[in-house]
Amino acid sequence: MRAFALSTLLAAVVSYAPYVQATALTTAIAANQRLCFHADVDKKLEKIGFYFAVQSGGSFDIDFEVTAPDGKVLLEGKREKQGDYVFTANSIGEYTFCFENDMSTLTEKLVDFDIMVESEPRREAPAKLGQISDKTSALEESIYKLRNQLTGIQRTQKYFHTRENRGMSIVQDTQNRMFWYTVLESLGIIGMAVFQVYVVQMFFTSTGRRYKV
């Protein structure tokens, strides 16, 4: 009897657990390029999560646009560094997520993003009410608390990952600038030294008038 109650409890929790489809990618977007990704939604009122962060390139900004299957623009932004959005899918079909790097003429942007489609089916009533239902509610509450905590940890990790990549990009860009500045400075010093030697040499080797006594 105890084993049957435990199996019923687990079945109720599993049937209530949300079904999640997630895609985590990192892509490079060249200058003046528009790149789009797609996610299919099979049921209405599903939750769609969209997260992105520019890891490197230029001022760490990008244009983005999210459109519904009927072509309606749901979300859009200009020169955004990162974003975290959740919205409800009111129609079935293919949702499009586009990034555009038209503000840059030479700089490539590296973008890290997640697209998550989450389905939350309704909870089915347990076979027997009473103590099993109470245990199910307590376990569901614990699962949701744990899930929220894990989501918070995941977002914190993404935030520090983005900060680390941006810091590394700034350091590399600074190193490149210092290198080329040093090269130009060295070439300027060498050129100035050659010019001074040439001037001094011309001063002492210049021919003047000679007089006989």
PDB file of C-alpha atoms in Angstrom:
ATOM      1  CA  MET A   1       0.000   0.000   0.000  1.00  0.00           C
ATOM      2  CA  ARG A   2       2.827   2.356   0.832  1.00  0.00           C
ATOM      3  CA  ALA A   3       4.582   1.537  -2.422  1.00  0.00           C
ATOM      4  CA  PHE A   4       1.359   2.218  -4.340  1.00  0.00           C
ATOM      5  CA  ALA A   5       0.958   5.592  -2.639  1.00  0.00           C
ATOM      6  CA  LEU A   6       4.546   6.541  -3.437  1.00  0.00           C
ATOM      7  CA  SER A   7       4.171   5.547  -7.088  1.00  0.00           C
ATOM      8  CA  THR A   8       0.938   7.527  -7.340  1.00  0.00           C
ATOM      9  CA  LEU A   9       2.630  10.562  -5.818  1.00  0.00           C
ATOM     10  CA  LEU A  10       5.545  10.419  -8.233  1.00  0.00           C
ATOM     11  CA  ALA A  11       3.227   9.921 -11.201  1.00  0.00           C
ATOM     12  CA  ALA A  12       1.250  13.009 -10.236  1.00  0.00           C
ATOM     13  CA  VAL A  13       4.376  15.120  -9.911  1.00  0.00           C
ATOM     14  CA  VAL A  14       5.841  13.882 -13.180  1.00  0.00           C
ATOM     15  CA  SER A  15       2.577  14.548 -15.018  1.00  0.00           C
ATOM     16  CA  TYR A  16       2.640  18.094 -13.704  1.00  0.00           C
ATOM     17  CA  ALA A  17       6.278  18.754 -14.550  1.00  0.00           C
ATOM     18  CA  PRO A  18       6.619  21.210 -17.444  1.00  0.00           C
ATOM     19  CA  TYR A  19       8.052  20.117 -20.778  1.00  0.00           C
ATOM     20  CA  VAL A  20      10.862  22.385 -21.927  1.00  0.00           C
ATOM     21  CA  GLN A  21      12.578  22.707 -25.285  1.00  0.00           C
ATOM     22  CA  ALA A  22      15.674  24.895 -25.103  1.00  0.00           C
ATOM     23  CA  THR A  23      18.340  25.950 -27.581  1.00  0.00           C
ATOM     24  CA  ALA A  24      21.576  27.568 -26.375  1.00  0.00           C
ATOM     25  CA  LEU A  25      23.891  28.804 -29.097  1.00  0.00           C
ATOM     26  CA  THR A  26      26.795  31.147 -29.667  1.00  0.00           C
ATOM     27  CA  THR A  27      27.060  32.665 -33.125  1.00  0.00           C
ATOM     28  CA  ALA A  28      29.192  35.227 -34.923  1.00  0.00           C
ATOM     29  CA  ILE A  29      27.372  37.939 -36.866  1.00  0.00           C
ATOM     30  CA  ALA A  30      29.424  39.718 -39.485  1.00  0.00           C
ATOM     31  CA  ALA A  31      29.154  43.403 -40.280  1.00  0.00           C
ATOM     32  CA  ASN A  32      25.925  44.349 -42.125  1.00  0.00           C
ATOM     33  CA  GLN A  33      24.585  40.811 -41.667  1.00  0.00           C
ATOM     34  CA  ARG A  34      21.109  39.733 -40.602  1.00  0.00           C
ATOM     35  CA  LEU A  35      20.881  36.284 -39.029  1.00  0.00           C
ATOM     36  CA  CYS A  36      17.607  34.588 -38.034  1.00  0.00           C
ATOM     37  CA  PHE A  37      16.701  31.520 -35.971  1.00  0.00           C
ATOM     38  CA  HIS A  38      13.361  29.740 -35.625  1.00  0.00           C
ATOM     39  CA  ALA A  39      11.402  27.917 -32.924  1.00  0.00           C
ATOM     40  CA  ASP A  40       8.249  25.851 -33.439  1.00  0.00           C
ATOM     41  CA  VAL A  41       5.292  26.109 -31.084  1.00  0.00           C
ATOM     42  CA  ASP A  42       2.798  23.229 -31.142  1.00  0.00           C
ATOM     43  CA  LYS A  43       0.248  24.566 -28.643  1.00  0.00           C
ATOM     44  CA  LYS A  44      -1.239  27.915 -27.774  1.00  0.00           C
ATOM     45  CA  LEU A  45      -0.393  29.706 -24.542  1.00  0.00           C
ATOM     46  CA  GLU A  46       3.041  28.125 -24.318  1.00  0.00           C
ATOM     47  CA  LYS A  47       5.764  30.194 -22.677  1.00  0.00           C
ATOM     48  CA  ILE A  48       8.686  31.293 -24.833  1.00  0.00           C
ATOM     49  CA  GLY A  49      11.884  32.488 -23.197  1.00  0.00           C
ATOM     50  CA  PHE A  50      14.443  34.517 -25.140  1.00  0.00           C
ATOM     51  CA  TYR A  51      17.819  35.544 -23.750  1.00  0.00           C
ATOM     52  CA  PHE A  52      20.808  37.071 -25.540  1.00  0.00           C
ATOM     53  CA  ALA A  53      24.051  38.849 -24.678  1.00  0.00           C
ATOM     54  CA  VAL A  54      26.740  40.307 -26.925  1.00  0.00           C
ATOM     55  CA  GLN A  55      30.037  38.762 -25.852  1.00  0.00           C
ATOM     56  CA  SER A  56      32.485  40.691 -28.025  1.00  0.00           C
ATOM     57  CA  GLY A  57      32.737  43.158 -30.867  1.00  0.00           C
ATOM     58  CA  GLY A  58      32.504  46.932 -31.095  1.00  0.00           C
ATOM     59  CA  SER A  59      30.384  48.508 -28.378  1.00  0.00           C
ATOM     60  CA  PHE A  60      28.800  45.146 -27.463  1.00  0.00           C
ATOM     61  CA  ASP A  61      25.456  46.105 -29.048  1.00  0.00           C
ATOM     62  CA  ILE A  62      23.138  44.443 -31.560  1.00  0.00           C
ATOM     63  CA  ASP A  63      19.687  44.947 -33.106  1.00  0.00           C
ATOM     64  CA  PHE A  64      17.139  42.184 -32.565  1.00  0.00           C
ATOM     65  CA  GLU A  65      13.590  41.364 -33.621  1.00  0.00           C
ATOM     66  CA  VAL A  66      11.111  38.635 -32.661  1.00  0.00           C
ATOM     67  CA  THR A  67       8.176  37.946 -34.973  1.00  0.00           C
ATOM     68  CA  ALA A  68       5.123  35.700 -34.680  1.00  0.00           C
ATOM     69  CA  PRO A  69       4.053  33.153 -37.341  1.00  0.00           C
ATOM     70  CA  ASP A  70       1.695  35.766 -38.861  1.00  0.00           C
ATOM     71  CA  GLY A  71       4.572  38.250 -39.271  1.00  0.00           C
ATOM     72  CA  LYS A  72       3.622  40.473 -36.324  1.00  0.00           C
ATOM     73  CA  VAL A  73       6.590  41.955 -34.482  1.00  0.00           C
ATOM     74  CA  LEU A  74       6.456  40.906 -30.828  1.00  0.00           C
ATOM     75  CA  LEU A  75       9.780  42.251 -29.581  1.00  0.00           C
ATOM     76  CA  GLU A  76      12.412  44.522 -31.081  1.00  0.00           C
ATOM     77  CA  GLY A  77      15.353  46.575 -29.926  1.00  0.00           C
ATOM     78  CA  LYS A  78      18.133  48.761 -31.296  1.00  0.00           C
ATOM     79  CA  ARG A  79      21.726  48.688 -30.090  1.00  0.00           C
ATOM     80  CA  GLU A  80      20.937  46.427 -27.144  1.00  0.00           C
ATOM     81  CA  LYS A  81      23.768  44.768 -25.234  1.00  0.00           C
ATOM     82  CA  GLN A  82      21.666  41.978 -23.713  1.00  0.00           C
ATOM     83  CA  GLY A  83      18.080  41.043 -22.957  1.00  0.00           C
ATOM     84  CA  ASP A  84      15.976  38.487 -21.116  1.00  0.00           C
ATOM     85  CA  TYR A  85      12.322  38.162 -22.177  1.00  0.00           C
ATOM     86  CA  VAL A  86       9.438  35.772 -21.553  1.00  0.00           C
ATOM     87  CA  PHE A  87       6.174  35.985 -23.486  1.00  0.00           C
ATOM     88  CA  THR A  88       3.128  33.832 -24.229  1.00  0.00           C
ATOM     89  CA  ALA A  89       2.620  32.277 -27.647  1.00  0.00           C
ATOM     90  CA  ASN A  90      -0.919  33.115 -28.732  1.00  0.00           C
ATOM     91  CA  SER A  91      -0.671  31.287 -32.055  1.00  0.00           C
ATOM     92  CA  ILE A  92       0.721  27.989 -33.300  1.00  0.00           C
ATOM     93  CA  GLY A  93       3.557  28.013 -35.779  1.00  0.00           C
ATOM     94  CA  GLU A  94       7.128  29.130 -36.307  1.00  0.00           C
ATOM     95  CA  TYR A  95       8.483  32.073 -34.337  1.00  0.00           C
ATOM     96  CA  THR A  96      11.470  33.927 -35.758  1.00  0.00           C
ATOM     97  CA  PHE A  97      14.337  35.458 -33.760  1.00  0.00           C
ATOM     98  CA  CYS A  98      16.611  37.730 -35.793  1.00  0.00           C
ATOM     99  CA  PHE A  99      19.844  39.587 -35.037  1.00  0.00           C
ATOM    100  CA  GLU A 100      21.133  42.381 -37.251  1.00  0.00           C
ATOM    101  CA  ASN A 101      24.572  43.973 -37.201  1.00  0.00           C
ATOM    102  CA  ASP A 102      23.973  46.820 -39.614  1.00  0.00           C
ATOM    103  CA  MET A 103      25.487  49.500 -37.359  1.00  0.00           C
ATOM    104  CA  SER A 104      28.984  48.083 -37.918  1.00  0.00           C
ATOM    105  CA  THR A 105      30.940  48.338 -41.150  1.00  0.00           C
ATOM    106  CA  LEU A 106      33.895  46.132 -40.183  1.00  0.00           C
ATOM    107  CA  THR A 107      33.322  44.747 -36.678  1.00  0.00           C
ATOM    108  CA  GLU A 108      32.015  41.214 -36.150  1.00  0.00           C
ATOM    109  CA  LYS A 109      29.767  40.567 -33.138  1.00  0.00           C
ATOM    110  CA  LEU A 110      29.745  37.385 -31.064  1.00  0.00           C
ATOM    111  CA  VAL A 111      26.294  36.749 -29.570  1.00  0.00           C
ATOM    112  CA  ASP A 112      25.300  34.149 -26.975  1.00  0.00           C
ATOM    113  CA  PHE A 113      21.560  33.410 -26.851  1.00  0.00           C
ATOM    114  CA  ASP A 114      18.935  30.969 -25.573  1.00  0.00           C
ATOM    115  CA  ILE A 115      15.510  30.168 -27.026  1.00  0.00           C
ATOM    116  CA  MET A 116      13.254  28.173 -24.700  1.00  0.00           C
ATOM    117  CA  VAL A 117       9.767  26.857 -25.429  1.00  0.00           C
ATOM    118  CA  GLU A 118       8.037  25.658 -22.273  1.00  0.00           C
ATOM    119  CA  SER A 119       4.787  23.727 -22.054  1.00  0.00           C
ATOM    120  CA  GLU A 120       3.029  23.529 -18.685  1.00  0.00           C
ATOM    121  CA  PRO A 121       0.219  20.926 -18.840  1.00  0.00           C
ATOM    122  CA  ARG A 122      -2.558  21.055 -16.305  1.00  0.00           C
ATOM    123  CA  ARG A 123      -2.240  18.924 -13.232  1.00  0.00           C
ATOM    124  CA  GLU A 124      -4.294  15.779 -13.221  1.00  0.00           C
ATOM    125  CA  ALA A 125      -6.176  14.909 -10.056  1.00  0.00           C
ATOM    126  CA  PRO A 126      -4.677  11.979  -8.109  1.00  0.00           C
ATOM    127  CA  ALA A 127      -6.471   8.666  -7.911  1.00  0.00           C
ATOM    128  CA  LYS A 128      -7.268   9.173  -4.235  1.00  0.00           C
ATOM    129  CA  LEU A 129      -7.684  12.413  -2.395  1.00  0.00           C
ATOM    130  CA  GLY A 130      -6.443  13.126   1.079  1.00  0.00           C
ATOM    131  CA  GLN A 131      -2.933  12.502   2.258  1.00  0.00           C
ATOM    132  CA  ILE A 132      -1.533  11.818  -1.235  1.00  0.00           C
ATOM    133  CA  SER A 133      -2.878  15.145  -2.491  1.00  0.00           C
ATOM    134  CA  ASP A 134      -1.272  16.981   0.429  1.00  0.00           C
ATOM    135  CA  LYS A 135       2.074  15.323  -0.192  1.00  0.00           C
ATOM    136  CA  THR A 136       1.825  16.115  -3.895  1.00  0.00           C
ATOM    137  CA  SER A 137       1.186  19.806  -3.191  1.00  0.00           C
ATOM    138  CA  ALA A 138       4.129  19.996  -0.785  1.00  0.00           C
ATOM    139  CA  LEU A 139       6.422  18.242  -3.248  1.00  0.00           C
ATOM    140  CA  GLU A 140       5.254  20.478  -6.100  1.00  0.00           C
ATOM    141  CA  GLU A 141       5.970  23.549  -4.022  1.00  0.00           C
ATOM    142  CA  SER A 142       9.455  22.261  -3.231  1.00  0.00           C
ATOM    143  CA  ILE A 143      10.077  21.512  -6.909  1.00  0.00           C
ATOM    144  CA  TYR A 144       9.027  25.014  -7.961  1.00  0.00           C
ATOM    145  CA  LYS A 145      11.222  26.609  -5.297  1.00  0.00           C
ATOM    146  CA  LEU A 146      14.175  24.516  -6.437  1.00  0.00           C
ATOM    147  CA  ARG A 147      13.439  25.348 -10.053  1.00  0.00           C
ATOM    148  CA  ASN A 148      13.345  29.092  -9.336  1.00  0.00           C
ATOM    149  CA  GLN A 149      16.617  28.872  -7.430  1.00  0.00           C
ATOM    150  CA  LEU A 150      18.261  26.982 -10.287  1.00  0.00           C
ATOM    151  CA  THR A 151      16.966  29.565 -12.768  1.00  0.00           C
ATOM    152  CA  GLY A 152      18.459  32.329 -10.643  1.00  0.00           C
ATOM    153  CA  ILE A 153      21.806  30.520 -10.508  1.00  0.00           C
ATOM    154  CA  GLN A 154      21.735  30.008 -14.262  1.00  0.00           C
ATOM    155  CA  ARG A 155      21.067  33.689 -14.920  1.00  0.00           C
ATOM    156  CA  THR A 156      23.843  34.673 -12.526  1.00  0.00           C
ATOM    157  CA  GLN A 157      26.248  32.369 -14.356  1.00  0.00           C
ATOM    158  CA  LYS A 158      25.233  33.872 -17.692  1.00  0.00           C
ATOM    159  CA  TYR A 159      25.742  37.363 -16.312  1.00  0.00           C
ATOM    160  CA  PHE A 160      29.267  36.657 -15.059  1.00  0.00           C
ATOM    161  CA  HIS A 161      30.072  34.724 -18.237  1.00  0.00           C
ATOM    162  CA  THR A 162      29.089  37.762 -20.283  1.00  0.00           C
ATOM    163  CA  ARG A 163      31.085  40.111 -18.053  1.00  0.00           C
ATOM    164  CA  GLU A 164      34.126  37.857 -18.365  1.00  0.00           C
ATOM    165  CA  ASN A 165      33.919  37.702 -22.166  1.00  0.00           C
ATOM    166  CA  ARG A 166      33.433  41.453 -22.471  1.00  0.00           C
ATOM    167  CA  GLY A 167      36.359  42.120 -20.146  1.00  0.00           C
ATOM    168  CA  MET A 168      38.557  39.753 -22.138  1.00  0.00           C
ATOM    169  CA  SER A 169      37.520  41.441 -25.382  1.00  0.00           C
ATOM    170  CA  ILE A 170      38.385  44.870 -23.965  1.00  0.00           C
ATOM    171  CA  VAL A 171      41.772  43.613 -22.744  1.00  0.00           C
ATOM    172  CA  GLN A 172      42.601  42.094 -26.135  1.00  0.00           C
ATOM    173  CA  ASP A 173      41.536  45.254 -27.952  1.00  0.00           C
ATOM    174  CA  THR A 174      43.687  47.366 -25.604  1.00  0.00           C
ATOM    175  CA  GLN A 175      46.672  45.081 -26.142  1.00  0.00           C
ATOM    176  CA  ASN A 176      46.304  45.364 -29.926  1.00  0.00           C
ATOM    177  CA  ARG A 177      46.116  49.143 -29.738  1.00  0.00           C
ATOM    178  CA  MET A 178      49.170  49.326 -27.482  1.00  0.00           C
ATOM    179  CA  PHE A 179      51.096  47.041 -29.844  1.00  0.00           C
ATOM    180  CA  TRP A 180      50.394  49.142 -32.933  1.00  0.00           C
ATOM    181  CA  TYR A 181      51.008  52.350 -31.003  1.00  0.00           C
ATOM    182  CA  THR A 182      54.415  50.999 -29.943  1.00  0.00           C
ATOM    183  CA  VAL A 183      55.215  50.000 -33.529  1.00  0.00           C
ATOM    184  CA  LEU A 184      54.320  53.458 -34.845  1.00  0.00           C
ATOM    185  CA  GLU A 185      56.264  55.115 -32.037  1.00  0.00           C
ATOM    186  CA  SER A 186      59.340  52.996 -32.826  1.00  0.00           C
ATOM    187  CA  LEU A 187      59.077  53.783 -36.528  1.00  0.00           C
ATOM    188  CA  GLY A 188      58.778  57.500 -35.705  1.00  0.00           C
ATOM    189  CA  ILE A 189      61.885  57.408 -33.499  1.00  0.00           C
ATOM    190  CA  ILE A 190      63.867  55.524 -36.150  1.00  0.00           C
ATOM    191  CA  GLY A 191      62.729  57.952 -38.843  1.00  0.00           C
ATOM    192  CA  MET A 192      63.656  60.961 -36.720  1.00  0.00           C
ATOM    193  CA  ALA A 193      67.117  59.490 -35.990  1.00  0.00           C
ATOM    194  CA  VAL A 194      67.778  58.852 -39.697  1.00  0.00           C
ATOM    195  CA  PHE A 195      66.636  62.380 -40.550  1.00  0.00           C
ATOM    196  CA  GLN A 196      68.949  63.929 -37.911  1.00  0.00           C
ATOM    197  CA  VAL A 197      71.926  61.902 -39.133  1.00  0.00           C
ATOM    198  CA  TYR A 198      71.179  63.002 -42.689  1.00  0.00           C
ATOM    199  CA  VAL A 199      70.977  66.684 -41.672  1.00  0.00           C
ATOM    200  CA  VAL A 200      74.223  66.559 -39.689  1.00  0.00           C
ATOM    201  CA  GLN A 201      75.966  64.740 -42.519  1.00  0.00           C
ATOM    202  CA  MET A 202      74.809  67.326 -45.050  1.00  0.00           C
ATOM    203  CA  PHE A 203      75.968  70.146 -42.752  1.00  0.00           C
ATOM    204  CA  PHE A 204      79.545  68.838 -42.489  1.00  0.00           C
ATOM    205  CA  THR A 205      79.902  67.630 -46.078  1.00  0.00           C
ATOM    206  CA  SER A 206      78.496  70.745 -47.767  1.00  0.00           C
ATOM    207  CA  THR A 207      81.047  72.378 -50.126  1.00  0.00           C
ATOM    208  CA  GLY A 208      81.966  75.996 -49.610  1.00  0.00           C
ATOM    209  CA  ARG A 209      84.192  78.533 -51.335  1.00  0.00           C
ATOM    210  CA  ARG A 210      87.953  77.924 -51.372  1.00  0.00           C
ATOM    211  CA  TYR A 211      90.514  80.760 -51.549  1.00  0.00           C
ATOM    212  CA  LYS A 212      94.129  80.463 -52.579  1.00  0.00           C
ATOM    213  CA  VAL A 213      96.817  82.441 -50.668  1.00  0.00           C
TER     214      VAL A 213
END
